[in-house]
Short mmCIF file of C-alpha atoms and ligand atoms in Angstrom, two decimals:
data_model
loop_
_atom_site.label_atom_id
_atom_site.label_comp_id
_atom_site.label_asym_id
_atom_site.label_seq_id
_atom_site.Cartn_x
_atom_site.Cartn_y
_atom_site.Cartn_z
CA UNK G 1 294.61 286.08 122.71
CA UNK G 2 296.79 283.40 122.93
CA UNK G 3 299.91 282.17 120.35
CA UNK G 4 301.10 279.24 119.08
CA UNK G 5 299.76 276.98 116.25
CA UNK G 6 295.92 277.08 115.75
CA UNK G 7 295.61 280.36 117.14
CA UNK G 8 293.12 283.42 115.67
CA UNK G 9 294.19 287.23 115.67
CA UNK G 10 291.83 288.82 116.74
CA UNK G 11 290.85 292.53 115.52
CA UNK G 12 290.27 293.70 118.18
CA UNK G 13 294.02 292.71 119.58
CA UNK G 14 296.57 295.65 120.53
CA UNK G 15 298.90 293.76 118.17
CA UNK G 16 297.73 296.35 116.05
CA UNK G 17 297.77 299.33 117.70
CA UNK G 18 299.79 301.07 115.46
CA UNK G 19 298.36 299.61 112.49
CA UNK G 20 294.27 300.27 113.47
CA UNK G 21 291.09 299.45 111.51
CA UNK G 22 289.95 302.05 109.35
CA UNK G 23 286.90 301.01 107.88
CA UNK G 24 286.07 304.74 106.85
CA UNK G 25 289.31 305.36 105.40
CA UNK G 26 289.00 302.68 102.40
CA UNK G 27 291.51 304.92 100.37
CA UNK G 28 294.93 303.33 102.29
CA UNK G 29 294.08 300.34 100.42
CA UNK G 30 293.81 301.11 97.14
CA UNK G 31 296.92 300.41 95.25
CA UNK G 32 296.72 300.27 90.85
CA UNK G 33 296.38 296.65 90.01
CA UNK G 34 299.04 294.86 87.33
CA UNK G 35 298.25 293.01 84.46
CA UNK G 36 295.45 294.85 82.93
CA UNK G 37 294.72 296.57 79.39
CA UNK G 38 293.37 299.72 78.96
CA UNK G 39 290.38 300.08 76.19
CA UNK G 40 288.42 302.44 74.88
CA UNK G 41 285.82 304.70 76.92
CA UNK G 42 287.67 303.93 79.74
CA UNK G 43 286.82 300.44 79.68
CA UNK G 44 289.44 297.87 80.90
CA UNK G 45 290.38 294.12 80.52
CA UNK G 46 291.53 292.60 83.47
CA UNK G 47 294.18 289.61 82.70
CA UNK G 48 294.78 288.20 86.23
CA UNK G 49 292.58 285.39 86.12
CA UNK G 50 290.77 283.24 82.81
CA UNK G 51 287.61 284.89 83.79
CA UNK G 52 289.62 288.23 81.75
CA UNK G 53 286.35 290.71 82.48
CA UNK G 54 285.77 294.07 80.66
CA UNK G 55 284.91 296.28 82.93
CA UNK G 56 283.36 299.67 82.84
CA UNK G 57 284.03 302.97 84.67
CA UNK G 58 283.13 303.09 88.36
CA UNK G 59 282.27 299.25 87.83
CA UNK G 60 283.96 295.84 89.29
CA UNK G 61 285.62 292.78 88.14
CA UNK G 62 283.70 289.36 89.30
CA UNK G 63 285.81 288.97 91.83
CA UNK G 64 284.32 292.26 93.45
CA UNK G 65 287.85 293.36 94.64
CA UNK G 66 289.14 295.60 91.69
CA UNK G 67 287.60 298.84 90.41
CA UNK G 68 287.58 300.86 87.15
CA UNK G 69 288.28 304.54 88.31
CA UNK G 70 288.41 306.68 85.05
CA UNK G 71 289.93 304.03 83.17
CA UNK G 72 292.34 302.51 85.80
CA UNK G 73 292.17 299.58 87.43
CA UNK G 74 292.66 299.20 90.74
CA UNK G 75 292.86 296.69 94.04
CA UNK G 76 290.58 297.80 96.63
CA UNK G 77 292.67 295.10 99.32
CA UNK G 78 295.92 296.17 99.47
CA UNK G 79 297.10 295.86 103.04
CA UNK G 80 293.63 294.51 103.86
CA UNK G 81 293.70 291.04 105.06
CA UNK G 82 290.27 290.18 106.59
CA UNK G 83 291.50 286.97 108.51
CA UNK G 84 294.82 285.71 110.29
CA UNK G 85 295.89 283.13 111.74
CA UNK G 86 299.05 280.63 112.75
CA UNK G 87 298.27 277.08 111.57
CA UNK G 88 300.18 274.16 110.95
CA UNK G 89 301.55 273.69 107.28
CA UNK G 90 299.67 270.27 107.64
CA UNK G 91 296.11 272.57 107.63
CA UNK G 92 296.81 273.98 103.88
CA UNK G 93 296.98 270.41 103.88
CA UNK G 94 300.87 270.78 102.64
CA UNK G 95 302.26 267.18 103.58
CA UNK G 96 305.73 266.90 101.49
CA UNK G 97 306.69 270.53 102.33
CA UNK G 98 308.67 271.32 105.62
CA UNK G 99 306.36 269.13 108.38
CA UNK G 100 305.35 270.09 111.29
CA UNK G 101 306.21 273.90 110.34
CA UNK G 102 304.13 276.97 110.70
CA UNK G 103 302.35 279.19 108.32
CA UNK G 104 301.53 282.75 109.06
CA UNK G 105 298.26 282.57 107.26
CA UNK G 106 295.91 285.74 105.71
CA UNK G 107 293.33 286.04 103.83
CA UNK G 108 291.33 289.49 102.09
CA UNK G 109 287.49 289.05 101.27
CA UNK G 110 286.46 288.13 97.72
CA UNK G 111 287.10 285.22 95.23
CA UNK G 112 286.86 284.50 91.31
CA UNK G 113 285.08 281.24 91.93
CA UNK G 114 281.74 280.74 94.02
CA UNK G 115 282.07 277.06 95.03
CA UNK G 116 279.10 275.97 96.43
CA UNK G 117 280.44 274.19 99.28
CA UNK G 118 283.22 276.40 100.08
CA UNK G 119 283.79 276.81 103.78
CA UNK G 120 285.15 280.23 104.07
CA UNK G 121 282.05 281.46 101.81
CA UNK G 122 281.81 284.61 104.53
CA UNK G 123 284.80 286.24 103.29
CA UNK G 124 285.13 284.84 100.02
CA UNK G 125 281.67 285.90 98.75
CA UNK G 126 281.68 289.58 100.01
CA UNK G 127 283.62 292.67 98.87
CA UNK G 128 285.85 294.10 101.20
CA UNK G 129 283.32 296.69 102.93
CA UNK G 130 281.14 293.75 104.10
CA UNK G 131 284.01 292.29 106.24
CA UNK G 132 286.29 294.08 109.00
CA UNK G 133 289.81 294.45 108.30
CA UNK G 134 292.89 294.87 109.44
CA UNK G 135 295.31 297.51 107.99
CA UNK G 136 298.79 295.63 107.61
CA UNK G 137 301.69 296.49 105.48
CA UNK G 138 303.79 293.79 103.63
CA UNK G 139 306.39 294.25 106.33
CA UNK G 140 304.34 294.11 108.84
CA UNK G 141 303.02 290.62 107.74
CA UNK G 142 307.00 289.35 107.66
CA UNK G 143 307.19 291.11 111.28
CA UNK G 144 304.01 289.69 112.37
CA UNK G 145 305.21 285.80 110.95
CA UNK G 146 308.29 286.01 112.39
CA UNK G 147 306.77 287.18 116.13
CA UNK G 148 304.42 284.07 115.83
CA UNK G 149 307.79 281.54 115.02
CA UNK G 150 306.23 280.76 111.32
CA UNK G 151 308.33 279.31 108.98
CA UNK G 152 306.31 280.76 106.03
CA UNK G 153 303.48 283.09 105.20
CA UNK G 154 300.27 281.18 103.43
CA UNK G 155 297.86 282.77 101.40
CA UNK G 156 294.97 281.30 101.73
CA UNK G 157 291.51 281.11 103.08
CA UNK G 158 289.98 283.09 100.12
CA UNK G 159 291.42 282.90 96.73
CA UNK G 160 294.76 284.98 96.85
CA UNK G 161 294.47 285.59 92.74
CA UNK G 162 292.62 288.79 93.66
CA UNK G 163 295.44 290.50 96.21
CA UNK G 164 297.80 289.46 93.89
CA UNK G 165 299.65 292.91 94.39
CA UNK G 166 299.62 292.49 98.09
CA UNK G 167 300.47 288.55 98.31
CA UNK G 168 303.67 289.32 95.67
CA UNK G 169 304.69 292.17 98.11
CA UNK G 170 304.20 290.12 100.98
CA UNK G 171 305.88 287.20 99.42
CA UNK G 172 308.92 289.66 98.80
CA UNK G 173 308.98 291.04 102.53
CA UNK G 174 308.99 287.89 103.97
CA UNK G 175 311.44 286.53 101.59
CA UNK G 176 313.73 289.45 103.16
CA UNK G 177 313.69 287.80 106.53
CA UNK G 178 314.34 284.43 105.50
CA UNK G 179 310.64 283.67 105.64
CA UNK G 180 309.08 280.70 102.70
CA UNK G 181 306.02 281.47 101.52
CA UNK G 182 303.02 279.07 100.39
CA UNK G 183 300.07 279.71 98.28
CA UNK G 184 296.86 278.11 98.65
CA UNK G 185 294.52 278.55 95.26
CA UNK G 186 292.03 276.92 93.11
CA UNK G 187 294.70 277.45 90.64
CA UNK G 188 292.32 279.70 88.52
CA UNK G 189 295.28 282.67 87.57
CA UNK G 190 296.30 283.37 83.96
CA UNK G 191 300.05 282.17 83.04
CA UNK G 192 301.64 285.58 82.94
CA UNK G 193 301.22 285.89 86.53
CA UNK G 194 301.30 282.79 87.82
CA UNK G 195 304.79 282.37 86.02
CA UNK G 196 305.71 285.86 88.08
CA UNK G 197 304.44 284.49 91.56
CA UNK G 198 306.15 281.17 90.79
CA UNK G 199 309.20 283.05 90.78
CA UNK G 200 308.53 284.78 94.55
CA UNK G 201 306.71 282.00 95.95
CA UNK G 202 308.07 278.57 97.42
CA UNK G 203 305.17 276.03 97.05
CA UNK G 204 301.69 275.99 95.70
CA UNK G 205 298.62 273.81 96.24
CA UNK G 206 295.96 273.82 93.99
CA UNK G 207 292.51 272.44 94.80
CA UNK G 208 291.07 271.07 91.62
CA UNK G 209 287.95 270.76 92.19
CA UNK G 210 287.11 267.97 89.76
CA UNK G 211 288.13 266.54 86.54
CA UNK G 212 284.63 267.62 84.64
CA UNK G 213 284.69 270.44 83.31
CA UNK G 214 280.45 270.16 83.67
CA UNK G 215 281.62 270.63 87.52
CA UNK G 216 283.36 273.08 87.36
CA UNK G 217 280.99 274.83 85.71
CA UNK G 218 277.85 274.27 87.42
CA UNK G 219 279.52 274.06 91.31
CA UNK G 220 282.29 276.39 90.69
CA UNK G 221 281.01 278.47 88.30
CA UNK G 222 284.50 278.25 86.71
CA UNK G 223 286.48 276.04 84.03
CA UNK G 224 288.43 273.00 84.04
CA UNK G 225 290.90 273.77 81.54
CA UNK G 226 292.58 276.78 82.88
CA UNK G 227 293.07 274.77 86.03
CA UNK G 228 294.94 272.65 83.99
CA UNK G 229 296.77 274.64 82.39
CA UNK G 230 298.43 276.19 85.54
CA UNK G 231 299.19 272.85 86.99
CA UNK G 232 301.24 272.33 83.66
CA UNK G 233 302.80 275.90 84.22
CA UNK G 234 303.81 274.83 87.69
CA UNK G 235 305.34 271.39 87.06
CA UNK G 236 307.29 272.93 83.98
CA UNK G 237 308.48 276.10 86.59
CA UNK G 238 309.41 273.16 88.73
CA UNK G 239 307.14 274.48 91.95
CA UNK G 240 306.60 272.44 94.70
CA UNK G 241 302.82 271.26 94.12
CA UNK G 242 300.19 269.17 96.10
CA UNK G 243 296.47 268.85 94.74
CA UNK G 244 293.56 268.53 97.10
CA UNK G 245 291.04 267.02 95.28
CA UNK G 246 287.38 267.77 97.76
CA UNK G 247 285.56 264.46 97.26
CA UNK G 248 281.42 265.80 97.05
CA UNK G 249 279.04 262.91 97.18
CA UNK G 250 276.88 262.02 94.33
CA UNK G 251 278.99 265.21 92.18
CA UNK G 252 282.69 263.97 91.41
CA UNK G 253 282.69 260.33 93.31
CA UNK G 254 283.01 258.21 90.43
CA UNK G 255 285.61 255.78 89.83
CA UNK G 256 286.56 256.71 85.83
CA UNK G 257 286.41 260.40 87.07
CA UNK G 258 289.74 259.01 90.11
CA UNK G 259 291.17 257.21 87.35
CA UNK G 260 290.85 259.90 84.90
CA UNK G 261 292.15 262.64 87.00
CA UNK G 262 294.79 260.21 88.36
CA UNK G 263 295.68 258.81 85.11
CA UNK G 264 296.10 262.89 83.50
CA UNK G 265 298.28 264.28 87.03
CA UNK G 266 300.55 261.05 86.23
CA UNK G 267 301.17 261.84 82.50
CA UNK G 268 301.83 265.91 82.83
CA UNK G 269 302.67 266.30 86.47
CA UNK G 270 304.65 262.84 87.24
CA UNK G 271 303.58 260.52 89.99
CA UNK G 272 305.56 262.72 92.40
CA UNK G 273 302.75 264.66 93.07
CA UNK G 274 301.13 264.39 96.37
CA UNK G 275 297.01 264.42 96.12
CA UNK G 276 295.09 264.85 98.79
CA UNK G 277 291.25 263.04 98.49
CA UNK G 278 289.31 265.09 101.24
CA UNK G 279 286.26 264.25 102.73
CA UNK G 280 283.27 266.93 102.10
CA UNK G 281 280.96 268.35 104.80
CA UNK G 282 277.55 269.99 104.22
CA UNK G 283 277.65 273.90 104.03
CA UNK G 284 276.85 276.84 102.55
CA UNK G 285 275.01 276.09 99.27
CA UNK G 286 275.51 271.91 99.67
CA UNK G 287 273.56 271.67 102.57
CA UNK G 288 271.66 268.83 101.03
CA UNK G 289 274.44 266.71 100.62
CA UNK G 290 275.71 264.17 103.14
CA UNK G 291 279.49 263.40 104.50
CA UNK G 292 281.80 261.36 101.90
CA UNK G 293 281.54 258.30 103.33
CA UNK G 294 284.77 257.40 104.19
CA UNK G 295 284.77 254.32 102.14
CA UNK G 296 284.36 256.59 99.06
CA UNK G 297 287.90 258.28 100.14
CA UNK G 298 289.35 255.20 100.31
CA UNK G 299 288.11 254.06 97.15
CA UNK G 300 289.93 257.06 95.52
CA UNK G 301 293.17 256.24 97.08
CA UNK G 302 293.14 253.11 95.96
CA UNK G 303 292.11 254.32 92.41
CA UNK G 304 295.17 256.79 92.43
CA UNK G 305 297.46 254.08 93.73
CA UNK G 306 296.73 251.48 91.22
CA UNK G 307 297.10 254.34 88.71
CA UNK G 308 300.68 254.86 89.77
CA UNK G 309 300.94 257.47 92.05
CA UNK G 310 303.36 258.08 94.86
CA UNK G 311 301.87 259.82 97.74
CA UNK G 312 297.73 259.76 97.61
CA UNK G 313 296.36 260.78 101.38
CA UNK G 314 292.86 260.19 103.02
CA UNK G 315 291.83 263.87 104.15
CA UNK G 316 289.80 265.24 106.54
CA UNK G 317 289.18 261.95 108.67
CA UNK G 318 291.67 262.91 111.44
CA UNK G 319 293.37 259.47 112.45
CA UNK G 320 293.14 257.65 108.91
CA UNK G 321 295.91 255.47 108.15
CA UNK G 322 295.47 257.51 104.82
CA UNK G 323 297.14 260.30 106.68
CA UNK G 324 301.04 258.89 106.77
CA UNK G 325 303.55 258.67 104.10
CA UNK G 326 304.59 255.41 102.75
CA UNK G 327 307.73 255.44 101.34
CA UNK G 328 307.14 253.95 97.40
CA UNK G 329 309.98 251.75 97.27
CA UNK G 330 309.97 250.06 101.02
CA UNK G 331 306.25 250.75 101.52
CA UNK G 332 307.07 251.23 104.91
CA UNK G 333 305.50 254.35 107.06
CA UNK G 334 308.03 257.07 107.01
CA UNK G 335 305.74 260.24 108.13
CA UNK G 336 303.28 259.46 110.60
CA UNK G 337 300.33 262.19 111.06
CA UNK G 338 297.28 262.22 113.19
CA UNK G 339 295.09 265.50 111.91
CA UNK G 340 297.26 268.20 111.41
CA UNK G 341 299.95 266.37 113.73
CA UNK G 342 303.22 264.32 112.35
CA UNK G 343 303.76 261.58 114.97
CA UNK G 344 307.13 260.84 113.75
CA UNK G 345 309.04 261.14 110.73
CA UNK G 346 311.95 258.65 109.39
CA UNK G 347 312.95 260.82 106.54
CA UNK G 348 316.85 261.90 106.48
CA UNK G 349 318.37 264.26 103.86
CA UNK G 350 315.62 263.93 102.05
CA UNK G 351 315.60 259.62 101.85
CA UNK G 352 313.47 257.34 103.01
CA UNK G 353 315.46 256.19 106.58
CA UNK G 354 315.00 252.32 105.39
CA UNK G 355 316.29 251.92 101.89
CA UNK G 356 317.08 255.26 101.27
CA UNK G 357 314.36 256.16 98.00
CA UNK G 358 314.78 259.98 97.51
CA UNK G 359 311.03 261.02 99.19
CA UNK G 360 309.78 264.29 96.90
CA UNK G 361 308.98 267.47 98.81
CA UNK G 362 310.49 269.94 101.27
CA UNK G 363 311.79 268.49 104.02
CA UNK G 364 313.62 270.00 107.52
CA UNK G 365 314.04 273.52 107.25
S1 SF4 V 401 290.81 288.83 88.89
FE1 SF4 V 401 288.72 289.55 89.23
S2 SF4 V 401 288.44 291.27 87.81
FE2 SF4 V 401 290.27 290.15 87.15
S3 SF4 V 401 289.52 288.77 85.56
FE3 SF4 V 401 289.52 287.64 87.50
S4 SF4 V 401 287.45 287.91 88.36
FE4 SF4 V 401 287.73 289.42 86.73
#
């Protein structure tokens, strides 16, 4: 194994000697989960996510990562991160927020979405017995990011609504050391939580996934509104926020559906914003589907710009001139980025190095 940016843990490493794999000894990660009602017959509501399922004794939440044991609830995940790795903040993609930084990033199987193109559909669509894991404590996490040089922890990967327990007590041990953390999440988390990890957490991006809620229903098997609904939350909590929006041919690659969705982030999220149009590639389910063509991605920027946003990128088409920051006011190039990369940046104190326009986001740590 090798460190640095870009580089996998592997399980097998003696990293984690002392922590092990025990995939007999599922108990060690079973912690009671928050924000749940109890109901009769030992039923339960959970109330992390809008999906709120009623769940019966010895049964499991959609998400396949929480259990009903005689009328509690529980997280089967706790301490059970599945993947981890040290990427560039750039990778989330997190542009405005501390370039050229690193994020100590983990993930836990399962998700309360089933995207049909998602990428990481091998750990996201299982429950946790289907994957290998690593046993890692909170602290160990903060240890690990700090060993690695990693400015924050991400969660990410998978959807990190469902280890909420573990990514708030993660978020808390790295806080400890001085360590930022970043979450990475279809934004699909009821308020009362989301407000909680807003509090704990440092900056957020949220993929929406379109601006139909006929999308999100048939591709994500999700809603729009909710997704909404926490962008609002996090604007009015004042969290640092980028959108990815995942450009899928023929799906959500028309024009009034850019201007729409660019038109709605300007009104209750300000122009501020930074959105990130990102090019699709066949998998998993979308197989069918071809590449965006690039000229669709460009077609969306230029959608979003007209519509009076700030800071609209071109992603995944490493070496796009999409990639780079333009300052609004000067429109000249202040960060510079090929891939996951910045070239050069001409930001100081926060300002624009030309004329001095206050540039949103994160910047020098
Ligand atoms: S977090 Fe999981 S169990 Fe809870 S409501 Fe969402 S999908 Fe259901």
């Amino acid at each position: 194994m090798t460190g640095g940016l870009g580089c996998t843990l592997a399980l097998s490493s003696s990293l984690f000697a002392n922590s092990g794999i025990f995939p007999d000894e599922t108990q060690k990660f079973v912690r009671e989960a928050r924000f749940y009602d109890k109901l009769e017959n030992k039923k339960i509501r959970c109330k992390l996510c809008p999906r709120q399922c009623v769940i019966d004794e010895r049964e499991r939440g959609y998400c396949g990562v929480r259990e009903n044991r005689e009328g509690t609830y529980y997280t089967l995940v706790y301490a059970r991160p599945c993947s981890l790795n040290a990427d560039p903040v750039e990778k989330k993609p997190l542009f405005h927020y501390y370039p050229g930084s690193a994020a100590f990033s983990l993930a836990t199987a399962g998700c309360n979405v089933n995207c049909k193109f998602c990428q990481n559909w091998e750990i996201s669509q299982v429950r946790p017995e289907e994957v290998r894991s690593y046993y890692l404590l909170p602290e160990e996490i903060a240890n690990l990011a700090g060993k690695y040089e990693c400015q924050s922890i991400a969660y990410t990967y998978s959807e990190p609504t469902i280890y909420y327990e573990y990514m708030m007590d993660c978020a808390l041990a790295g806080k400890r050391k001085n360590i930022k953390n970043v979450v990475i999440t279809a934004g699909y988390i009821a308020k009362d939580p989301l407000t909680e990890l807003c509090k704990v957490v440092d900056a957020i991006k949220v993929d929406l996934k379109s601006f139909s809620d006929k999308y999100y229903r048939e591709i994500v098997n999700g809603e729009l509104q909710p997704v909404l609904d926490s962008l609002v939350t996090m604007r009015k909590l004042d969290m640092w926020t980028e959108i990815v929006y995942l450009v899928v041919p023929t799906l959500n690659d028309g024009d009034q559906e850019f201007r729409d969705l660019s038109a709605w982030i300007k009104s209750n999220l300000g122009s501020d914003v930074p959105v990130h149009f990102t090019r699709f590639h066949p998998q998993y389910l979308l197989k069918n589907l071809p590449p965006t063509p690039v000229k669709t991605l460009e077609r969306a920027k230029e959608i979003a710009d007209a519509e009076g946003l700030h800071y609209v990128y071109v992603g995944n088409v490493p070496g796009h001139p999409g990639e780079n920051t333009c300052c609004p006011q000067c429109k000249k190039i202040i960060v510079q980025r090929t891939g996951f990369t910045v070239q050069k940046m001409d930001i100081k104190n926060g300002q624009c190095l030309y004329c001095n326009y206050k540039i949103a986001g994160k910047w020098g740590i």
